[in-house]
PDB file of C-alpha atoms in Angstrom:
ATOM      1  CA  MET A   1     122.146 101.708  66.956  1.00 55.00           C
ATOM      2  CA  SER A   2     118.739 103.269  67.518  1.00 65.00           C
ATOM      3  CA  LYS A   3     118.480 106.943  68.496  1.00 80.00           C
ATOM      4  CA  LEU A   4     115.915 107.817  71.148  1.00 89.00           C
ATOM      5  CA  LYS A   5     114.433 110.872  72.826  1.00 94.00           C
ATOM      6  CA  ILE A   6     113.931 109.912  76.444  1.00 97.00           C
ATOM      7  CA  PRO A   7     112.507 111.745  79.491  1.00 97.00           C
ATOM      8  CA  VAL A   8     114.847 111.262  82.450  1.00 97.00           C
ATOM      9  CA  ILE A   9     114.322 111.193  86.214  1.00 96.00           C
ATOM     10  CA  PRO A  10     117.680 111.782  87.954  1.00 94.00           C
ATOM     11  CA  ILE A  11     117.704 110.449  91.526  1.00 94.00           C
ATOM     12  CA  PRO A  12     120.662 110.635  93.934  1.00 90.00           C
ATOM     13  CA  ASN A  13     121.939 107.255  95.193  1.00 92.00           C
ATOM     14  CA  ILE A  14     119.573 105.163  93.020  1.00 95.00           C
ATOM     15  CA  VAL A  15     121.019 102.925  90.296  1.00 97.00           C
ATOM     16  CA  PHE A  16     118.214 101.226  88.368  1.00 98.00           C
ATOM     17  CA  PHE A  17     119.036  97.992  86.536  1.00 98.00           C
ATOM     18  CA  PRO A  18     117.195  96.818  83.400  1.00 97.00           C
ATOM     19  CA  LYS A  19     116.150  93.338  84.556  1.00 96.00           C
ATOM     20  CA  THR A  20     114.532  94.609  87.755  1.00 96.00           C
ATOM     21  CA  SER A  21     111.431  96.378  89.035  1.00 95.00           C
ATOM     22  CA  LEU A  22     111.774  99.518  91.140  1.00 95.00           C
ATOM     23  CA  PRO A  23     109.031 101.352  93.095  1.00 95.00           C
ATOM     24  CA  ILE A  24     109.525 105.135  93.291  1.00 96.00           C
ATOM     25  CA  TYR A  25     107.423 107.904  94.824  1.00 96.00           C
ATOM     26  CA  ILE A  26     106.942 110.748  92.347  1.00 95.00           C
ATOM     27  CA  GLU A  27     105.955 114.212  93.539  1.00 92.00           C
ATOM     28  CA  GLY A  28     105.994 117.700  92.089  1.00 90.00           C
ATOM     29  CA  PRO A  29     104.094 118.907  89.007  1.00 92.00           C
ATOM     30  CA  HIS A  30     106.912 118.432  86.485  1.00 94.00           C
ATOM     31  CA  TYR A  31     107.676 114.793  87.175  1.00 95.00           C
ATOM     32  CA  THR A  32     104.014 113.961  87.740  1.00 95.00           C
ATOM     33  CA  LYS A  33     103.334 115.388  84.264  1.00 96.00           C
ATOM     34  CA  MET A  34     106.179 113.253  82.920  1.00 97.00           C
ATOM     35  CA  ILE A  35     104.499 110.108  84.233  1.00 97.00           C
ATOM     36  CA  TYR A  36     101.091 110.982  82.802  1.00 96.00           C
ATOM     37  CA  ASP A  37     102.591 112.055  79.458  1.00 97.00           C
ATOM     38  CA  SER A  38     104.508 108.787  79.294  1.00 96.00           C
ATOM     39  CA  LEU A  39     101.401 106.704  79.943  1.00 96.00           C
ATOM     40  CA  ARG A  40      99.310 108.685  77.475  1.00 96.00           C
ATOM     41  CA  ASN A  41     101.919 108.526  74.698  1.00 94.00           C
ATOM     42  CA  GLU A  42     103.150 105.006  75.581  1.00 94.00           C
ATOM     43  CA  ASN A  43     106.695 106.281  76.088  1.00 94.00           C
ATOM     44  CA  ASP A  44     109.262 104.855  78.468  1.00 97.00           C
ATOM     45  CA  ILE A  45     111.265 106.780  81.075  1.00 98.00           C
ATOM     46  CA  ALA A  46     114.916 106.563  82.105  1.00 98.00           C
ATOM     47  CA  ILE A  47     115.936 106.437  85.765  1.00 97.00           C
ATOM     48  CA  SER A  48     119.497 107.692  86.207  1.00 97.00           C
ATOM     49  CA  MET A  49     121.653 108.138  89.283  1.00 96.00           C
ATOM     50  CA  ALA A  50     122.127 111.881  89.834  1.00 94.00           C
ATOM     51  CA  ASN A  51     125.640 113.130  90.487  1.00 84.00           C
ATOM     52  CA  SER A  52     125.936 116.332  92.504  1.00 70.00           C
ATOM     53  CA  PHE A  53     128.150 119.212  91.421  1.00 53.00           C
ATOM     54  CA  LEU A  54     128.824 122.866  92.252  1.00 47.00           C
ATOM     55  CA  ASN A  55     129.092 125.782  89.812  1.00 55.00           C
ATOM     56  CA  PHE A  56     131.890 128.329  90.221  1.00 53.00           C
ATOM     57  CA  ASP A  57     132.565 131.515  88.289  1.00 54.00           C
ATOM     58  CA  GLU A  58     135.943 132.487  86.776  1.00 57.00           C
ATOM     59  CA  PHE A  59     137.027 133.921  90.143  1.00 55.00           C
ATOM     60  CA  GLY A  60     136.315 130.690  91.998  1.00 56.00           C
ATOM     61  CA  GLN A  61     133.155 131.981  93.642  1.00 57.00           C
ATOM     62  CA  LEU A  62     130.212 129.645  94.113  1.00 52.00           C
ATOM     63  CA  THR A  63     127.407 130.736  91.751  1.00 58.00           C
ATOM     64  CA  SER A  64     124.624 128.426  92.933  1.00 58.00           C
ATOM     65  CA  GLY A  65     123.793 125.659  95.378  1.00 54.00           C
ATOM     66  CA  ILE A  66     124.239 121.950  94.791  1.00 57.00           C
ATOM     67  CA  GLN A  67     122.959 120.862  91.375  1.00 65.00           C
ATOM     68  CA  TYR A  68     122.509 117.410  89.881  1.00 72.00           C
ATOM     69  CA  ARG A  69     123.216 115.859  86.513  1.00 87.00           C
ATOM     70  CA  PRO A  70     122.233 112.331  85.470  1.00 94.00           C
ATOM     71  CA  CYS A  71     124.832 109.651  84.806  1.00 95.00           C
ATOM     72  CA  GLU A  72     125.230 108.937  81.099  1.00 96.00           C
ATOM     73  CA  VAL A  73     124.577 105.193  81.380  1.00 97.00           C
ATOM     74  CA  CYS A  74     121.209 104.400  82.935  1.00 97.00           C
ATOM     75  CA  SER A  75     118.194 102.139  82.487  1.00 98.00           C
ATOM     76  CA  LEU A  76     114.951 102.594  80.647  1.00 98.00           C
ATOM     77  CA  GLY A  77     111.747 101.527  82.384  1.00 98.00           C
ATOM     78  CA  LYS A  78     108.033 101.286  81.790  1.00 97.00           C
ATOM     79  CA  PRO A  79     106.055 103.176  84.484  1.00 97.00           C
ATOM     80  CA  ILE A  80     102.993 101.666  86.140  1.00 97.00           C
ATOM     81  CA  ILE A  81     101.054 103.809  88.629  1.00 96.00           C
ATOM     82  CA  MET A  82     100.384 101.723  91.732  1.00 95.00           C
ATOM     83  CA  GLU A  83      98.899 104.360  94.056  1.00 94.00           C
ATOM     84  CA  LYS A  84      97.938 108.027  94.061  1.00 93.00           C
ATOM     85  CA  SER A  85      97.645 109.964  97.318  1.00 91.00           C
ATOM     86  CA  ASP A  86      95.327 112.878  98.028  1.00 86.00           C
ATOM     87  CA  ASP A  87      98.230 115.332  97.667  1.00 88.00           C
ATOM     88  CA  ASN A  88      99.015 113.944  94.187  1.00 87.00           C
ATOM     89  CA  VAL A  89     102.069 111.902  95.172  1.00 94.00           C
ATOM     90  CA  LEU A  90     102.324 108.895  92.857  1.00 96.00           C
ATOM     91  CA  LYS A  91     103.740 105.512  93.764  1.00 96.00           C
ATOM     92  CA  VAL A  92     105.086 104.273  90.446  1.00 97.00           C
ATOM     93  CA  LEU A  93     106.544 100.859  89.670  1.00 97.00           C
ATOM     94  CA  PHE A  94     109.191 100.985  86.945  1.00 97.00           C
ATOM     95  CA  LYS A  95     109.665  97.747  85.030  1.00 97.00           C
ATOM     96  CA  GLY A  96     113.180  97.698  83.608  1.00 97.00           C
ATOM     97  CA  ILE A  97     113.611  97.297  79.859  1.00 97.00           C
ATOM     98  CA  LYS A  98     117.207  97.953  78.782  1.00 97.00           C
ATOM     99  CA  ARG A  99     120.300 100.043  79.382  1.00 98.00           C
ATOM    100  CA  ILE A 100     120.777 103.253  77.424  1.00 97.00           C
ATOM    101  CA  LYS A 101     123.389 105.988  77.133  1.00 97.00           C
ATOM    102  CA  LEU A 102     122.317 109.615  77.413  1.00 97.00           C
ATOM    103  CA  ASN A 103     123.843 112.099  74.987  1.00 95.00           C
ATOM    104  CA  ASN A 104     122.746 115.730  74.643  1.00 94.00           C
ATOM    105  CA  ILE A 105     119.862 117.278  76.533  1.00 94.00           C
ATOM    106  CA  VAL A 106     116.999 118.157  74.175  1.00 95.00           C
ATOM    107  CA  SER A 107     114.830 120.150  76.568  1.00 93.00           C
ATOM    108  CA  ASN A 108     114.649 120.936  80.254  1.00 90.00           C
ATOM    109  CA  PHE A 109     111.042 122.099  80.518  1.00 91.00           C
ATOM    110  CA  PRO A 110     108.663 120.931  81.789  1.00 93.00           C
ATOM    111  CA  TYR A 111     111.045 118.035  82.545  1.00 94.00           C
ATOM    112  CA  PRO A 112     114.422 116.860  81.219  1.00 94.00           C
ATOM    113  CA  VAL A 113     114.494 115.022  77.884  1.00 96.00           C
ATOM    114  CA  PHE A 114     117.714 113.635  76.392  1.00 96.00           C
ATOM    115  CA  ASP A 115     118.902 112.241  73.110  1.00 96.00           C
ATOM    116  CA  ALA A 116     119.894 108.665  73.900  1.00 97.00           C
ATOM    117  CA  GLU A 117     121.068 105.456  72.301  1.00 97.00           C
ATOM    118  CA  ASP A 118     120.964 101.786  73.199  1.00 96.00           C
ATOM    119  CA  TYR A 119     123.810 100.492  75.368  1.00 97.00           C
ATOM    120  CA  PRO A 120     123.763  96.747  74.678  1.00 95.00           C
ATOM    121  CA  ASP A 121     125.855  93.943  76.121  1.00 95.00           C
ATOM    122  CA  LEU A 122     128.747  92.467  74.215  1.00 93.00           C
ATOM    123  CA  PHE A 123     128.020  89.246  72.376  1.00 91.00           C
ATOM    124  CA  GLU A 124     129.543  86.504  74.540  1.00 91.00           C
ATOM    125  CA  LYS A 125     129.388  82.777  75.040  1.00 89.00           C
ATOM    126  CA  GLU A 126     126.989  81.660  77.748  1.00 88.00           C
ATOM    127  CA  PHE A 127     128.444  82.154  81.217  1.00 88.00           C
ATOM    128  CA  SER A 128     129.312  78.663  82.430  1.00 86.00           C
ATOM    129  CA  ASP A 129     130.901  79.076  85.877  1.00 91.00           C
ATOM    130  CA  GLN A 130     128.138  77.380  87.827  1.00 94.00           C
ATOM    131  CA  LYS A 131     129.963  77.827  91.125  1.00 94.00           C
ATOM    132  CA  ILE A 132     129.743  81.629  90.796  1.00 95.00           C
ATOM    133  CA  VAL A 133     126.138  81.471  89.567  1.00 94.00           C
ATOM    134  CA  ASN A 134     125.126  79.309  92.541  1.00 94.00           C
ATOM    135  CA  LYS A 135     126.930  81.559  95.026  1.00 94.00           C
ATOM    136  CA  ILE A 136     125.272  84.760  93.758  1.00 95.00           C
ATOM    137  CA  SER A 137     121.868  83.065  93.485  1.00 94.00           C
ATOM    138  CA  ASP A 138     122.104  81.734  97.047  1.00 93.00           C
ATOM    139  CA  ILE A 139     123.077  85.183  98.392  1.00 94.00           C
ATOM    140  CA  LEU A 140     120.181  86.872  96.594  1.00 95.00           C
ATOM    141  CA  ILE A 141     117.585  84.284  97.638  1.00 93.00           C
ATOM    142  CA  GLU A 142     118.758  84.530 101.245  1.00 92.00           C
ATOM    143  CA  TRP A 143     118.310  88.325 101.017  1.00 92.00           C
ATOM    144  CA  ILE A 144     114.799  87.865  99.597  1.00 93.00           C
ATOM    145  CA  TYR A 145     113.784  85.583 102.467  1.00 91.00           C
ATOM    146  CA  LEU A 146     115.151  88.019 105.037  1.00 90.00           C
ATOM    147  CA  HIS A 147     113.594  91.166 103.552  1.00 91.00           C
ATOM    148  CA  THR A 148     110.183  90.155 102.200  1.00 89.00           C
ATOM    149  CA  ASN A 149     107.196  89.835 104.496  1.00 87.00           C
ATOM    150  CA  SER A 150     104.936  87.176 103.038  1.00 89.00           C
ATOM    151  CA  GLU A 151     105.318  83.869 101.235  1.00 91.00           C
ATOM    152  CA  ASP A 152     103.461  85.329  98.252  1.00 90.00           C
ATOM    153  CA  GLU A 153     105.963  88.195  98.005  1.00 89.00           C
ATOM    154  CA  LYS A 154     108.876  85.772  98.276  1.00 91.00           C
ATOM    155  CA  GLY A 155     107.437  83.530  95.576  1.00 90.00           C
ATOM    156  CA  SER A 156     106.630  86.452  93.279  1.00 89.00           C
ATOM    157  CA  PHE A 157     110.113  87.870  93.670  1.00 91.00           C
ATOM    158  CA  ILE A 158     111.860  84.544  93.050  1.00 91.00           C
ATOM    159  CA  ASN A 159     109.690  83.942  89.968  1.00 91.00           C
ATOM    160  CA  GLU A 160     111.156  87.129  88.460  1.00 89.00           C
ATOM    161  CA  LEU A 161     114.638  85.586  88.506  1.00 93.00           C
ATOM    162  CA  ILE A 162     114.301  84.088  85.058  1.00 91.00           C
ATOM    163  CA  ASP A 163     117.958  84.003  84.068  1.00 94.00           C
ATOM    164  CA  LEU A 164     121.428  85.133  85.105  1.00 95.00           C
ATOM    165  CA  ASN A 165     120.797  88.698  83.913  1.00 96.00           C
ATOM    166  CA  HIS A 166     117.908  89.051  86.387  1.00 96.00           C
ATOM    167  CA  ILE A 167     119.975  87.525  89.210  1.00 96.00           C
ATOM    168  CA  ILE A 168     122.970  89.799  88.555  1.00 97.00           C
ATOM    169  CA  ASP A 169     120.863  92.954  88.189  1.00 97.00           C
ATOM    170  CA  TYR A 170     118.804  92.388  91.341  1.00 97.00           C
ATOM    171  CA  THR A 171     121.904  91.445  93.346  1.00 96.00           C
ATOM    172  CA  ALA A 172     123.731  94.590  92.220  1.00 96.00           C
ATOM    173  CA  MET A 173     120.765  96.876  92.886  1.00 96.00           C
ATOM    174  CA  LEU A 174     119.801  95.436  96.272  1.00 95.00           C
ATOM    175  CA  LEU A 175     123.005  94.164  97.900  1.00 94.00           C
ATOM    176  CA  ILE A 176     125.806  96.430  96.678  1.00 94.00           C
ATOM    177  CA  LYS A 177     125.849  99.345  99.102  1.00 92.00           C
ATOM    178  CA  ASP A 178     128.355 101.630  97.370  1.00 93.00           C
ATOM    179  CA  LYS A 179     126.461 103.668  94.769  1.00 93.00           C
ATOM    180  CA  HIS A 180     129.554 104.254  92.609  1.00 93.00           C
ATOM    181  CA  ILE A 181     130.225 100.524  92.430  1.00 94.00           C
ATOM    182  CA  ARG A 182     126.585  99.907  91.491  1.00 96.00           C
ATOM    183  CA  GLN A 183     127.000 102.427  88.692  1.00 96.00           C
ATOM    184  CA  LEU A 184     130.232 100.754  87.556  1.00 95.00           C
ATOM    185  CA  ILE A 185     128.424  97.421  87.367  1.00 96.00           C
ATOM    186  CA  LEU A 186     125.623  99.010  85.340  1.00 97.00           C
ATOM    187  CA  GLU A 187     128.129 100.538  82.914  1.00 96.00           C
ATOM    188  CA  CYS A 188     129.926  97.225  82.385  1.00 95.00           C
ATOM    189  CA  ASN A 189     128.610  95.768  79.110  1.00 95.00           C
ATOM    190  CA  SER A 190     129.806  92.220  79.774  1.00 95.00           C
ATOM    191  CA  LEU A 191     127.558  89.864  81.737  1.00 96.00           C
ATOM    192  CA  ARG A 192     130.611  87.708  82.449  1.00 95.00           C
ATOM    193  CA  GLU A 193     132.510  90.650  83.995  1.00 95.00           C
ATOM    194  CA  ARG A 194     129.472  91.792  86.005  1.00 96.00           C
ATOM    195  CA  ALA A 195     129.169  88.303  87.485  1.00 96.00           C
ATOM    196  CA  HIS A 196     132.868  88.240  88.367  1.00 95.00           C
ATOM    197  CA  MET A 197     132.674  91.729  89.931  1.00 94.00           C
ATOM    198  CA  ILE A 198     129.787  90.714  92.196  1.00 95.00           C
ATOM    199  CA  ASN A 199     131.495  87.424  93.047  1.00 94.00           C
ATOM    200  CA  ILE A 200     134.571  89.363  94.218  1.00 93.00           C
ATOM    201  CA  LEU A 201     132.552  92.017  96.060  1.00 94.00           C
ATOM    202  CA  LEU A 202     130.289  89.746  98.107  1.00 93.00           C
ATOM    203  CA  HIS A 203     131.322  87.186 100.706  1.00 84.00           C
ATOM    204  CA  LYS A 204     128.851  84.337 101.056  1.00 74.00           C
ATOM    205  CA  ASN A 205     129.227  84.428 104.841  1.00 72.00           C
ATOM    206  CA  LYS A 206     128.760  88.231 105.002  1.00 69.00           C
ATOM    207  CA  PRO A 207     126.702  89.122 101.927  1.00 68.00           C
ATOM    208  CA  THR A 208     125.465  92.460 103.319  1.00 69.00           C
ATOM    209  CA  LYS A 209     128.979  93.908 103.482  1.00 76.00           C
ATOM    210  CA  GLU A 210     131.016  94.133 100.322  1.00 81.00           C
ATOM    211  CA  ASN A 211     134.757  93.515 100.203  1.00 86.00           C
ATOM    212  CA  ALA A 212     136.341  96.900 101.022  1.00 87.00           C
ATOM    213  CA  LEU A 213     139.588  96.097  99.202  1.00 86.00           C
ATOM    214  CA  ALA A 214     137.656  95.129  96.079  1.00 88.00           C
ATOM    215  CA  VAL A 215     135.602  98.358  96.254  1.00 88.00           C
ATOM    216  CA  LYS A 216     138.800 100.420  96.451  1.00 87.00           C
ATOM    217  CA  ALA A 217     140.417  98.472  93.611  1.00 87.00           C
ATOM    218  CA  PHE A 218     137.416  98.903  91.303  1.00 86.00           C
ATOM    219  CA  LYS A 219     137.271 102.647  92.016  1.00 82.00           C
ATOM    220  CA  ASN A 220     141.009 103.060  91.389  1.00 81.00           C
ATOM    221  CA  PHE A 221     140.687 101.152  88.125  1.00 71.00           C
ATOM    222  CA  GLU A 222     137.839 103.464  87.053  1.00 66.00           C
ATOM    223  CA  ILE A 223     139.964 106.560  87.751  1.00 59.00           C
ATOM    224  CA  ILE A 224     142.927 105.157  85.791  1.00 56.00           C
ATOM    225  CA  ASP A 225     140.666 104.091  82.920  1.00 59.00           C
ATOM    226  CA  LYS A 226     139.128 107.580  82.673  1.00 57.00           C
ATOM    227  CA  ILE A 227     142.539 109.248  82.695  1.00 48.00           C
ATOM    228  CA  CYS A 228     143.802 106.940  79.939  1.00 51.00           C
ATOM    229  CA  SER A 229     140.682 107.378  77.799  1.00 54.00           C
ATOM    230  CA  ASP A 230     140.569 111.196  78.013  1.00 57.00           C
ATOM    231  CA  PRO A 231     141.898 112.885  74.856  1.00 52.00           C
ATOM    232  CA  HIS A 232     145.126 114.853  75.376  1.00 46.00           C
TER     233      HIS A 232
END
């Protein structure tokens, strides 16, 4: 498993999937430098959902305001600068490459860099439940037609849906509203299980509202799984 040193942009509420493209506005000198360094050195950048936390001292007193740490499992992307404003805000398109797992932080200045490793899918037989594939594809294509403005944009978007991985990743990123469920889907290293999760979460008749009972069940399973996997 290859070891990597990866600059990371932690963003609250955003879960970036590897078979997708994601436009992000980058501002501030540190992250702007990250983008330019990446382009100059031909390095990729990880986009990770940022989890908020509070620091307390030994007496239970709050020592600082809300801070953020990136989720361990995230996606690596190749940045492409699309626009640059007069006040140096960059519109950057990230083209997803693969999932990775962050380990230890290497440096925090001028921007965060982590040791990381690949986080590949399990080797599985080809997913063959065409009924589920068709349902998820239909839901995603309907979303594309409702939320893109021109025929060219629609066609360009649909042309990106090369295989089931692209369909699953775009559906999870764009249609699953609950950020923790999106992160759970990203962390799942089985394409088969990701497809089944999305199939359970989304109703074909109401694709913009996920199944609340399924959301609760997945979250409860995650809690139980973490408790069972923690060393005692």
